[in-house]
C-alpha atoms as a PDB file:
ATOM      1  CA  UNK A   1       7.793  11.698  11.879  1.00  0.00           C
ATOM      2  CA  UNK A   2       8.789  14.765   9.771  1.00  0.00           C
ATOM      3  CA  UNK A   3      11.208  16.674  11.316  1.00  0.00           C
ATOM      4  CA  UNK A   4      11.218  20.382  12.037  1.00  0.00           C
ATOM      5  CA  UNK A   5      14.551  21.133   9.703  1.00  0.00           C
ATOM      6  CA  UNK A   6      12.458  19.978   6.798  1.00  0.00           C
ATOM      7  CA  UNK A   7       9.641  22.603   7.350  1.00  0.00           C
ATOM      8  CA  UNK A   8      10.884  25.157   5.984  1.00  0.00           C
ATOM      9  CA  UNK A   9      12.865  23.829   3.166  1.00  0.00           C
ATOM     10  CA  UNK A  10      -0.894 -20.522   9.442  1.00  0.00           C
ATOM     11  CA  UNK A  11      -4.273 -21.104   9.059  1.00  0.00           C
ATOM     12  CA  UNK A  12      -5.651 -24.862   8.089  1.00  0.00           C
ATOM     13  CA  UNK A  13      -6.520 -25.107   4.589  1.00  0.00           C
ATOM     14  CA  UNK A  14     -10.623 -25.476   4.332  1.00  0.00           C
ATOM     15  CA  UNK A  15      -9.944 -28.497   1.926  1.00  0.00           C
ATOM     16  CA  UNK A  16      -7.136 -30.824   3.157  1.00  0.00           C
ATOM     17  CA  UNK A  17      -7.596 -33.260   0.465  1.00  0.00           C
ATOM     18  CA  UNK A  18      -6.157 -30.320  -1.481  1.00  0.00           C
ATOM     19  CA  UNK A  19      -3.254 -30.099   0.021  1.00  0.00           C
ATOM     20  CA  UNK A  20       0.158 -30.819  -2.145  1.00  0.00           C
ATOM     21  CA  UNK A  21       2.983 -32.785  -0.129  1.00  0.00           C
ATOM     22  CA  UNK A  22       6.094 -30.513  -0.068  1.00  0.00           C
ATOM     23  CA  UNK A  23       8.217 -31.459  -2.954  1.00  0.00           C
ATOM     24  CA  UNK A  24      11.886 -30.222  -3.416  1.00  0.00           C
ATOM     25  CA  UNK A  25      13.020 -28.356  -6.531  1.00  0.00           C
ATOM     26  CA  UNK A  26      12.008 -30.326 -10.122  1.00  0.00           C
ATOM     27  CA  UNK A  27      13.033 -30.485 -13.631  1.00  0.00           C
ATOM     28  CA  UNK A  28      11.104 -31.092 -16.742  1.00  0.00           C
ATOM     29  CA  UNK A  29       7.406 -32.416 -16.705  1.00  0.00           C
ATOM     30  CA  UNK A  30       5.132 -31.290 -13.693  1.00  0.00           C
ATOM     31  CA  UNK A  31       4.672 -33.968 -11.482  1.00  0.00           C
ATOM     32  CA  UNK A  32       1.085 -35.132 -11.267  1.00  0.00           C
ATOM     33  CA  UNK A  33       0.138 -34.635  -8.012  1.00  0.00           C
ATOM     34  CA  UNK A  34       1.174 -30.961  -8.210  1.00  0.00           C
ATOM     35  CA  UNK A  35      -0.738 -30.455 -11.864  1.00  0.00           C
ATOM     36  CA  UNK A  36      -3.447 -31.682 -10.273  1.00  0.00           C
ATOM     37  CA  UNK A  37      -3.462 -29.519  -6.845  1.00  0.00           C
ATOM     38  CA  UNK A  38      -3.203 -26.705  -8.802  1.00  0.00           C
ATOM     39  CA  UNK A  39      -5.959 -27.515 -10.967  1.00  0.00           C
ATOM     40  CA  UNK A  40      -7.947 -27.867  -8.017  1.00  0.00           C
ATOM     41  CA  UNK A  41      -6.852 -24.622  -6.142  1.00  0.00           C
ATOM     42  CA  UNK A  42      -7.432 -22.600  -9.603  1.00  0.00           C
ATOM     43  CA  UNK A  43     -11.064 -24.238  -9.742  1.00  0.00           C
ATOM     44  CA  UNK A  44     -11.793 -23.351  -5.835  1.00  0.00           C
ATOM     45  CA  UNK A  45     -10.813 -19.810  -6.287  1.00  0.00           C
ATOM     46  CA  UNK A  46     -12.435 -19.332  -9.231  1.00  0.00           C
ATOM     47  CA  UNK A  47     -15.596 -20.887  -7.697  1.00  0.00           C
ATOM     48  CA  UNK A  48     -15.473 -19.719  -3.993  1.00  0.00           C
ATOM     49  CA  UNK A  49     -13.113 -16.221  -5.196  1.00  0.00           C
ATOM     50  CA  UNK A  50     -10.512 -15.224  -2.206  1.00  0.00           C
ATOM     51  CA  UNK A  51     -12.645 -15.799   0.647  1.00  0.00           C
ATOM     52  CA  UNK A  52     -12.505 -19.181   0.010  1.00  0.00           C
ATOM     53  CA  UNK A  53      -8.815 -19.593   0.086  1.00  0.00           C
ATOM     54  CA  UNK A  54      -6.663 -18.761   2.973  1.00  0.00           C
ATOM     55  CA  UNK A  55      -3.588 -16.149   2.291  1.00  0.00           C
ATOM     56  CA  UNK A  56      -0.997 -18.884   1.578  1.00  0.00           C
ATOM     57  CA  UNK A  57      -2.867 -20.648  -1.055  1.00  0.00           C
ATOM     58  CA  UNK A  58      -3.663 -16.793  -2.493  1.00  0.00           C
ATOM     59  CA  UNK A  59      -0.154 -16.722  -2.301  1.00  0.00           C
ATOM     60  CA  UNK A  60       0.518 -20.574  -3.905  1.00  0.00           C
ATOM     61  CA  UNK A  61      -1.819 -19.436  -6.832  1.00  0.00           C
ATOM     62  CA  UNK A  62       0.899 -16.022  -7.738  1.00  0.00           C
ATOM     63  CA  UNK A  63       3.252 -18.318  -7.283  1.00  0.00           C
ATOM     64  CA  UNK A  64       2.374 -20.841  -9.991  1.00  0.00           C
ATOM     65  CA  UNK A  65       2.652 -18.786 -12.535  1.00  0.00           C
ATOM     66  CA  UNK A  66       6.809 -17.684 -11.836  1.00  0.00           C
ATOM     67  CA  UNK A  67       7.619 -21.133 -10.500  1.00  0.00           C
ATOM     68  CA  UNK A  68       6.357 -23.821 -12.776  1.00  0.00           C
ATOM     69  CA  UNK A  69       7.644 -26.707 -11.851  1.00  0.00           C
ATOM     70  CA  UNK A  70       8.089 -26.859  -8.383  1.00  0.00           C
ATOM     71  CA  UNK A  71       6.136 -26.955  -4.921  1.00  0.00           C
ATOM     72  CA  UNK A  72       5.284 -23.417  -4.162  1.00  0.00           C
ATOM     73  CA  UNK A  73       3.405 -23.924  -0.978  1.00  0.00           C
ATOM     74  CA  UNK A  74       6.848 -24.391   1.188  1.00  0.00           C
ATOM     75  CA  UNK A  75       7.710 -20.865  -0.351  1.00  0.00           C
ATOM     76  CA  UNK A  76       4.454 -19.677   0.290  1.00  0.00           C
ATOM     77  CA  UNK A  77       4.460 -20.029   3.939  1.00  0.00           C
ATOM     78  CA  UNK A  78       8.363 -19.002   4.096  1.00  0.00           C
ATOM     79  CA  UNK A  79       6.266 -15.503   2.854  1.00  0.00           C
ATOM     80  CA  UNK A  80       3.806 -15.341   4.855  1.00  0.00           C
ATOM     81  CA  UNK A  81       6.450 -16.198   8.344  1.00  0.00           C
ATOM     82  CA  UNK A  82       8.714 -13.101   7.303  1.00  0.00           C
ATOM     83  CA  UNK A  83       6.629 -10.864   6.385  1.00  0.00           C
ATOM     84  CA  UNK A  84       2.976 -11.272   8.614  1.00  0.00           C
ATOM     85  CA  UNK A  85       0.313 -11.084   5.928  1.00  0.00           C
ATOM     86  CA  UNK A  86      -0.717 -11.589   2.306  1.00  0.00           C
ATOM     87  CA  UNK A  87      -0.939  -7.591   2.148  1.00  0.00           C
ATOM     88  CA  UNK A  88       2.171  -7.465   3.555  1.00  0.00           C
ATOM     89  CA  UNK A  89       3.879  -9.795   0.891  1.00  0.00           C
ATOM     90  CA  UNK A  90       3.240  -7.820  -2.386  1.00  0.00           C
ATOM     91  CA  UNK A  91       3.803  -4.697  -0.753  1.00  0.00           C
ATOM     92  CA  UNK A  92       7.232  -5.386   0.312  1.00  0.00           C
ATOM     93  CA  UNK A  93      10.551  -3.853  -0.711  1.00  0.00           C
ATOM     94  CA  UNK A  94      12.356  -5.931  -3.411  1.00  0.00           C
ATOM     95  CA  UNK A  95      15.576  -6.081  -1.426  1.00  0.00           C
ATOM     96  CA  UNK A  96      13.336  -7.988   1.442  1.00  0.00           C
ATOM     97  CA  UNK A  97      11.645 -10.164  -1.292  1.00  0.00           C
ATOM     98  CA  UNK A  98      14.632 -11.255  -3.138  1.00  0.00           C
ATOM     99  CA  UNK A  99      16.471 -12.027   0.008  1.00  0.00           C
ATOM    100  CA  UNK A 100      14.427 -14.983   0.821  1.00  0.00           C
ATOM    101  CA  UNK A 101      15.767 -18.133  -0.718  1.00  0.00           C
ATOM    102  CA  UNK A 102      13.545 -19.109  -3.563  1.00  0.00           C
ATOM    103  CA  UNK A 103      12.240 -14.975  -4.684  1.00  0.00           C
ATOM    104  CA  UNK A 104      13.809 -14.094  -7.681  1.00  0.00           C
ATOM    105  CA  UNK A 105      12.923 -11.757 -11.040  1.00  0.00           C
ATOM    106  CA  UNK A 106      10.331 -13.433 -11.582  1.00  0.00           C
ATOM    107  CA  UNK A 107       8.501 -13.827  -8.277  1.00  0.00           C
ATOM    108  CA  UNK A 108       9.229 -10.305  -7.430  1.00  0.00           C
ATOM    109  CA  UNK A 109       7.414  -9.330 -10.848  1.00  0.00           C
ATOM    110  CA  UNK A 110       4.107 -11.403  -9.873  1.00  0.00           C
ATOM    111  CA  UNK A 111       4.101 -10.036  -6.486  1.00  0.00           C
ATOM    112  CA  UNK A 112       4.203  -6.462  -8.110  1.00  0.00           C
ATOM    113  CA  UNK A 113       2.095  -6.812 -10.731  1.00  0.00           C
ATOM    114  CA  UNK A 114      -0.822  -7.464  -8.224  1.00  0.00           C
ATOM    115  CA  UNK A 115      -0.109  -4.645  -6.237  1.00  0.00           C
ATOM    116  CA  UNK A 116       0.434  -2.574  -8.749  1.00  0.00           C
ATOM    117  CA  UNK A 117      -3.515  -3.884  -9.668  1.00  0.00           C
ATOM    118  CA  UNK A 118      -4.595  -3.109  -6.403  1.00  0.00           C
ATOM    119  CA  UNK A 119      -3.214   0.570  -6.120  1.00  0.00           C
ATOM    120  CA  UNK A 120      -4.699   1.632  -9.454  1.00  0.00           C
ATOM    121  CA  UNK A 121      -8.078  -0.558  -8.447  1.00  0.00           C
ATOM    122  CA  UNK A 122      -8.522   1.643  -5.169  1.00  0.00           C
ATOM    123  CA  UNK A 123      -6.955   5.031  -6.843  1.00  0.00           C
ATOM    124  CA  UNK A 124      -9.871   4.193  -9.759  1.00  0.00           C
ATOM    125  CA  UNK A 125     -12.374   5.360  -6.930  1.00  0.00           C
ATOM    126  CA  UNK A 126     -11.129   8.362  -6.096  1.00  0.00           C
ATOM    127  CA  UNK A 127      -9.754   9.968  -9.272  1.00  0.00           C
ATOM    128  CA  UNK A 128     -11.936  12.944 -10.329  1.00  0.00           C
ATOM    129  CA  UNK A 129     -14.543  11.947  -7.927  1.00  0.00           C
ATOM    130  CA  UNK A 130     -15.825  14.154  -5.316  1.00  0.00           C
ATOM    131  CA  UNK A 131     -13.676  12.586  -2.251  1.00  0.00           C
ATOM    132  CA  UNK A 132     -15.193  14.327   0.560  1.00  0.00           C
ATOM    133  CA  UNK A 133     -18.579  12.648   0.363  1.00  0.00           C
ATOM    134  CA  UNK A 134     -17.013   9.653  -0.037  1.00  0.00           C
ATOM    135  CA  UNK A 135     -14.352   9.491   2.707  1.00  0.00           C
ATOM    136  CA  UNK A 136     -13.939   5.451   3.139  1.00  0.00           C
ATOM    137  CA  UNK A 137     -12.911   5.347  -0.212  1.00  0.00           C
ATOM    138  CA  UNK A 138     -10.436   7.725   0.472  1.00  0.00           C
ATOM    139  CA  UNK A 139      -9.016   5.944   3.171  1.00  0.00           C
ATOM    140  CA  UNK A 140      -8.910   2.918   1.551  1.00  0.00           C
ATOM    141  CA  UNK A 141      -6.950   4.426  -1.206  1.00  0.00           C
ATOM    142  CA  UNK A 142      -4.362   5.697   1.367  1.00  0.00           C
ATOM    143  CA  UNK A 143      -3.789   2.276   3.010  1.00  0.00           C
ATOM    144  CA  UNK A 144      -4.229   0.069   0.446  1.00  0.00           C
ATOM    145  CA  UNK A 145      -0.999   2.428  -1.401  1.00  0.00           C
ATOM    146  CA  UNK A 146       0.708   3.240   2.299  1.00  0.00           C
ATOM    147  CA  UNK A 147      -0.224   1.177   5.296  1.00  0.00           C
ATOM    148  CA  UNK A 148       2.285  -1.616   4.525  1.00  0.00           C
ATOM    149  CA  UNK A 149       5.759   0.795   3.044  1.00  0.00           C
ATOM    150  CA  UNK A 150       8.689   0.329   5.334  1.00  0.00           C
ATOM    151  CA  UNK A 151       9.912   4.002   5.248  1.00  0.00           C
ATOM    152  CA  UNK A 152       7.688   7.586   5.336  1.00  0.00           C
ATOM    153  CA  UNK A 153       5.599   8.708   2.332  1.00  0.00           C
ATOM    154  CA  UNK A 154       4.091  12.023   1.743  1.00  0.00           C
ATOM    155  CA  UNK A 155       1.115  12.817  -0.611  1.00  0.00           C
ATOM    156  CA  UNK A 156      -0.403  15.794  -1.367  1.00  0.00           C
ATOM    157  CA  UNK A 157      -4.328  15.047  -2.659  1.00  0.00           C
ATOM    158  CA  UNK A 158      -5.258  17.991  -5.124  1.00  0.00           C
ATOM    159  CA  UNK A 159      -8.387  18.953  -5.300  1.00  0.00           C
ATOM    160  CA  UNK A 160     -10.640  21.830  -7.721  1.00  0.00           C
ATOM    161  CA  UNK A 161     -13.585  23.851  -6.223  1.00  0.00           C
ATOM    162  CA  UNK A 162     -16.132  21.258  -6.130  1.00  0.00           C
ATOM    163  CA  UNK A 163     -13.918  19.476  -4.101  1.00  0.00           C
ATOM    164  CA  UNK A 164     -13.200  16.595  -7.008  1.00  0.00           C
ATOM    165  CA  UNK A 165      -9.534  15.163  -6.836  1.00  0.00           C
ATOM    166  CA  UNK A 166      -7.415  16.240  -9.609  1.00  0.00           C
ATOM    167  CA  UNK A 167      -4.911  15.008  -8.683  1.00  0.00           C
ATOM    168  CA  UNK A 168      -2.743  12.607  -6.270  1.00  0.00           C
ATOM    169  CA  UNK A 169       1.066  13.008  -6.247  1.00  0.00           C
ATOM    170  CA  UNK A 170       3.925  11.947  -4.021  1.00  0.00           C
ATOM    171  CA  UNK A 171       6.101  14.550  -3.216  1.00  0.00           C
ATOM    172  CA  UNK A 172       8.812  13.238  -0.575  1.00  0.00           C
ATOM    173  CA  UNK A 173      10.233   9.837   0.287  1.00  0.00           C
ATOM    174  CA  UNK A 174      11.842   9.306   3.319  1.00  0.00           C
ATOM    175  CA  UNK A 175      13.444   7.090   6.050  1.00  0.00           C
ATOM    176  CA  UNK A 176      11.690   5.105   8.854  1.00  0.00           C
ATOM    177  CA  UNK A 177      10.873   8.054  11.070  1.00  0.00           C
ATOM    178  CA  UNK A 178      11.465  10.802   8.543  1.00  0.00           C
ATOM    179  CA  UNK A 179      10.476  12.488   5.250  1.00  0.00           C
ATOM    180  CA  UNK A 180      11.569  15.816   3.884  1.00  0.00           C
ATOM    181  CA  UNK A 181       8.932  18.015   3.684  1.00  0.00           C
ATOM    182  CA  UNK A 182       8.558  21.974   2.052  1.00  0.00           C
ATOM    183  CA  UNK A 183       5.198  23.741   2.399  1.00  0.00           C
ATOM    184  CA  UNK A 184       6.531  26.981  -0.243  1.00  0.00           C
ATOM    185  CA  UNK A 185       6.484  23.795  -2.423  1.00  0.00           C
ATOM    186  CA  UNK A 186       3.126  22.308  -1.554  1.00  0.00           C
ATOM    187  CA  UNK A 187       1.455  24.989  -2.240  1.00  0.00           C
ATOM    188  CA  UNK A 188       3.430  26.450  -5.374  1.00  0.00           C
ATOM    189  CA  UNK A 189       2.508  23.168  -6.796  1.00  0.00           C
ATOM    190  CA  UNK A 190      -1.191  23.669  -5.947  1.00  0.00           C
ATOM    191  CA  UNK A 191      -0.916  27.051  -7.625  1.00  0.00           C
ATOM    192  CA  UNK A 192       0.392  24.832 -10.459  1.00  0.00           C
ATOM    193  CA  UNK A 193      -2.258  22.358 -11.254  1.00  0.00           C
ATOM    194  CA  UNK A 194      -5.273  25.483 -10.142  1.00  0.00           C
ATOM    195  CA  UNK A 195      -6.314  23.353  -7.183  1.00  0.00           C
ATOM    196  CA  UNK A 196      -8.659  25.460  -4.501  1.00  0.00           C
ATOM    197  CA  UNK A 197      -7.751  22.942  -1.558  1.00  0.00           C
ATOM    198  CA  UNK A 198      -5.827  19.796  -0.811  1.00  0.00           C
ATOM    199  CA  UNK A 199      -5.409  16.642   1.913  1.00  0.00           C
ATOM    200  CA  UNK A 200      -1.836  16.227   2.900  1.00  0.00           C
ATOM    201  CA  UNK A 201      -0.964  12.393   3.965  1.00  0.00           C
ATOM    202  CA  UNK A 202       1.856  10.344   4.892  1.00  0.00           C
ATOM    203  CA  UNK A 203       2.589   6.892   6.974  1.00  0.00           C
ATOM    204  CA  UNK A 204       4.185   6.093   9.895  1.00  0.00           C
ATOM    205  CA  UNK A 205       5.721   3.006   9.056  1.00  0.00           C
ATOM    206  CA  UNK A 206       5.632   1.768  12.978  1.00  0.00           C
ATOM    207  CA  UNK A 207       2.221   1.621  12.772  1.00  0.00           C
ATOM    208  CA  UNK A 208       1.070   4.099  15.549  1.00  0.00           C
ATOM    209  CA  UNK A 209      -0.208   7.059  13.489  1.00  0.00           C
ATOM    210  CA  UNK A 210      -0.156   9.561  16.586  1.00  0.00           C
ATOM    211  CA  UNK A 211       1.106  12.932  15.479  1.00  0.00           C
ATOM    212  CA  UNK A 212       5.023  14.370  16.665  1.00  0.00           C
ATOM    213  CA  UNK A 213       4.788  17.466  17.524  1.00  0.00           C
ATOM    214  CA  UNK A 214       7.145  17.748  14.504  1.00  0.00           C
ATOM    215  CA  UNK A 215       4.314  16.663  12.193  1.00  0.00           C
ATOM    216  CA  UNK A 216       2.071  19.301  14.246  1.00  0.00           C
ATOM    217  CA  UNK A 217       4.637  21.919  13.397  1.00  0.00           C
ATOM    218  CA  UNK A 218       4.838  20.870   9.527  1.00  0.00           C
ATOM    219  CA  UNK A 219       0.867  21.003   9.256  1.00  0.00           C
ATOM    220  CA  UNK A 220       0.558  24.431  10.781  1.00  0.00           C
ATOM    221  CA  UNK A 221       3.027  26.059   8.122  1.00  0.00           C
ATOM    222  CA  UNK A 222       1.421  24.294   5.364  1.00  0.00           C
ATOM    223  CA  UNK A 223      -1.677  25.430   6.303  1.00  0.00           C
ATOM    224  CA  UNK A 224      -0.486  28.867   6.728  1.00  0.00           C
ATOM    225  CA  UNK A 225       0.946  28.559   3.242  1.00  0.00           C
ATOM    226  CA  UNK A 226      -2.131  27.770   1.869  1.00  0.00           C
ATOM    227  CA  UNK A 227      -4.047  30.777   3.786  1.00  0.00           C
ATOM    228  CA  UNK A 228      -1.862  32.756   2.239  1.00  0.00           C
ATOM    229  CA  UNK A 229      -2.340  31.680  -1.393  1.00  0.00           C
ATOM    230  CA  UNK A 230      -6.395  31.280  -0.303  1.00  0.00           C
ATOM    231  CA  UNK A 231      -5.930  27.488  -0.526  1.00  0.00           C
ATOM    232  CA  UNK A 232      -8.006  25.020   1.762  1.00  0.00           C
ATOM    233  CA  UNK A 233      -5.990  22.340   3.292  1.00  0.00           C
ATOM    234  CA  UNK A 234      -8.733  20.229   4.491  1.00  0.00           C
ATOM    235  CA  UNK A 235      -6.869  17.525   6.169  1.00  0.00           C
ATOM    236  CA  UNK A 236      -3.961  15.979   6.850  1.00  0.00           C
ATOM    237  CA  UNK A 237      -3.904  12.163   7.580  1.00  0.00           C
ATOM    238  CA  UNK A 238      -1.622   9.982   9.067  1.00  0.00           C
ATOM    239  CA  UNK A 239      -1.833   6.438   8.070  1.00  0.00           C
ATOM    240  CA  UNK A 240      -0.653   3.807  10.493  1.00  0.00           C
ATOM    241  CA  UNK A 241      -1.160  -0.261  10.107  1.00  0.00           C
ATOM    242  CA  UNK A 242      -4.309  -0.972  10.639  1.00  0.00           C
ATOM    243  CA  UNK A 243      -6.165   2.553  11.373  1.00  0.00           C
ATOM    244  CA  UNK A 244      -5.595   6.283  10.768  1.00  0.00           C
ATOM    245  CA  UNK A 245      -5.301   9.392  12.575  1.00  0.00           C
ATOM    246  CA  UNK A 246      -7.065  12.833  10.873  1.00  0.00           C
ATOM    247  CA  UNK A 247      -6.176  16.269  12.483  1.00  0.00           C
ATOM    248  CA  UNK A 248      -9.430  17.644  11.713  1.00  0.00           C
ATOM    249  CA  UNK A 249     -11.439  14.943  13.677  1.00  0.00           C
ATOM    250  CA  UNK A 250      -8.817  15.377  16.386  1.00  0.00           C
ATOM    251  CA  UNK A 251      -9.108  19.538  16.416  1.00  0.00           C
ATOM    252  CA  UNK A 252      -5.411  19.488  15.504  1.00  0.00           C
ATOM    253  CA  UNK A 253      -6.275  21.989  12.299  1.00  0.00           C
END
């Protein structure tokens, strides 16, 4: 929600044989029957890619590569049990990660890396394309970057006359319920980069993406800001968990 004040200013593994036993912590040499189960889980992803591995062993194979010399599975369900999915995993909050017996540096750095992949693989298809005609893509961008953050994000999408993104920056952080927003700013910054319109979006980390009548408030003045600068704000999105809310499919703008 962005308040008022702010306006103005488990699953079976398809191959059991594959399966490692749980091991506790070793030293030295890899044992064996670990080398060998990760040889085997390497060769089934890179044969069968991720559909063929459920999101633990996804997981296991990130997890090779900062622990190499132990058991990761145990680990990798520990993961997936706090924090719900494999999306969910790499897109949480280092604090979280780290506080989970067994994350440390270099876990957290794996984890990152490959979401840091994913954001600039899904921001790759929208960059200086022509985002209206190719909404989904859009949308995909704005969950794949904000479906899974713990506290409220807003974005402002730039875009030129032909309606091509120019450019996609975050301009507030906030808490779980609350992010800071200023519409002068919004569009100053518009007036900054020459944009002719924009998107405005930002999550609702509970996962319902129905508007407060607080964010109603805050889109109205932005897009009143805009008409007065002869911007178009196009849309503003709210993303949510696993769907979105737009206020110009709902008539809300």
């Amino acid at each position: 929600m962005i308040k008022a004040r702010d306006v103005e200013e488990g699953r079976l593994p398809l191959f059991e044989a594959d399966e490692a036993p749980v091991a506790p912590l070793t030293s030295g040499k890899v044992p064996s029957y670990l080398a060998d189960h990760r040889k085997r889980l390497r060769a089934r992803f890179l044969s069968g890619g991720a559909q063929a591995l459920p999101d633990y062993e996804m997981l296991e194979l990130l997890l090779f590569r900062a622990i190499p010399r132990q058991d990761v599975k145990p680990l990798a369900h520990k993961l997936l049990e706090t924090f719900g999915d494999f999306n969910a995993v790499i897109s949480a909050p280092r604090t979280r990660l780290t506080a989970i017996k067994g994350v440390g540096e270099a876990v957290v750095c794996e984890l990152k890396i490959v979401e840091a992949a994913a954001h600039r693989l899904a921001r790759a298809k929208v960059i200086n394309r022509r985002i209206l005609s190719d909404w989904d893509s859009l949308l995909t961008y704005c969950h794949t970057t904000m479906s899974h953050r713990d506290t409220e994000q807003f974005r402002v999408l730039f875009l030129d006359t032909k309606n091509t993104l120019i450019a996609d920056e975050e301009q507030a952080r906030g808490t779980v319920n609350h992010v800071p927003v200023y519409p002068r700013e919004v569009a100053k910054r518009a007036l900054e980069l020459n944009a002719s319109a924009l998107i405005i979006v930002h999550n609702h980390p509970s996962g319902d993406p129905t508007p407060s009548e607080a964010d109603i408030a805050m889109t109205h003045q932005i897009n009143a800001a805009c008409h007065a600068l002869s911007l178009t704000l196009h849309d503003h999105i709210i993303i949510g968990k696993s769907r979105e809310l737009s206020f110009n499919a709902e008539g809300l703008l």
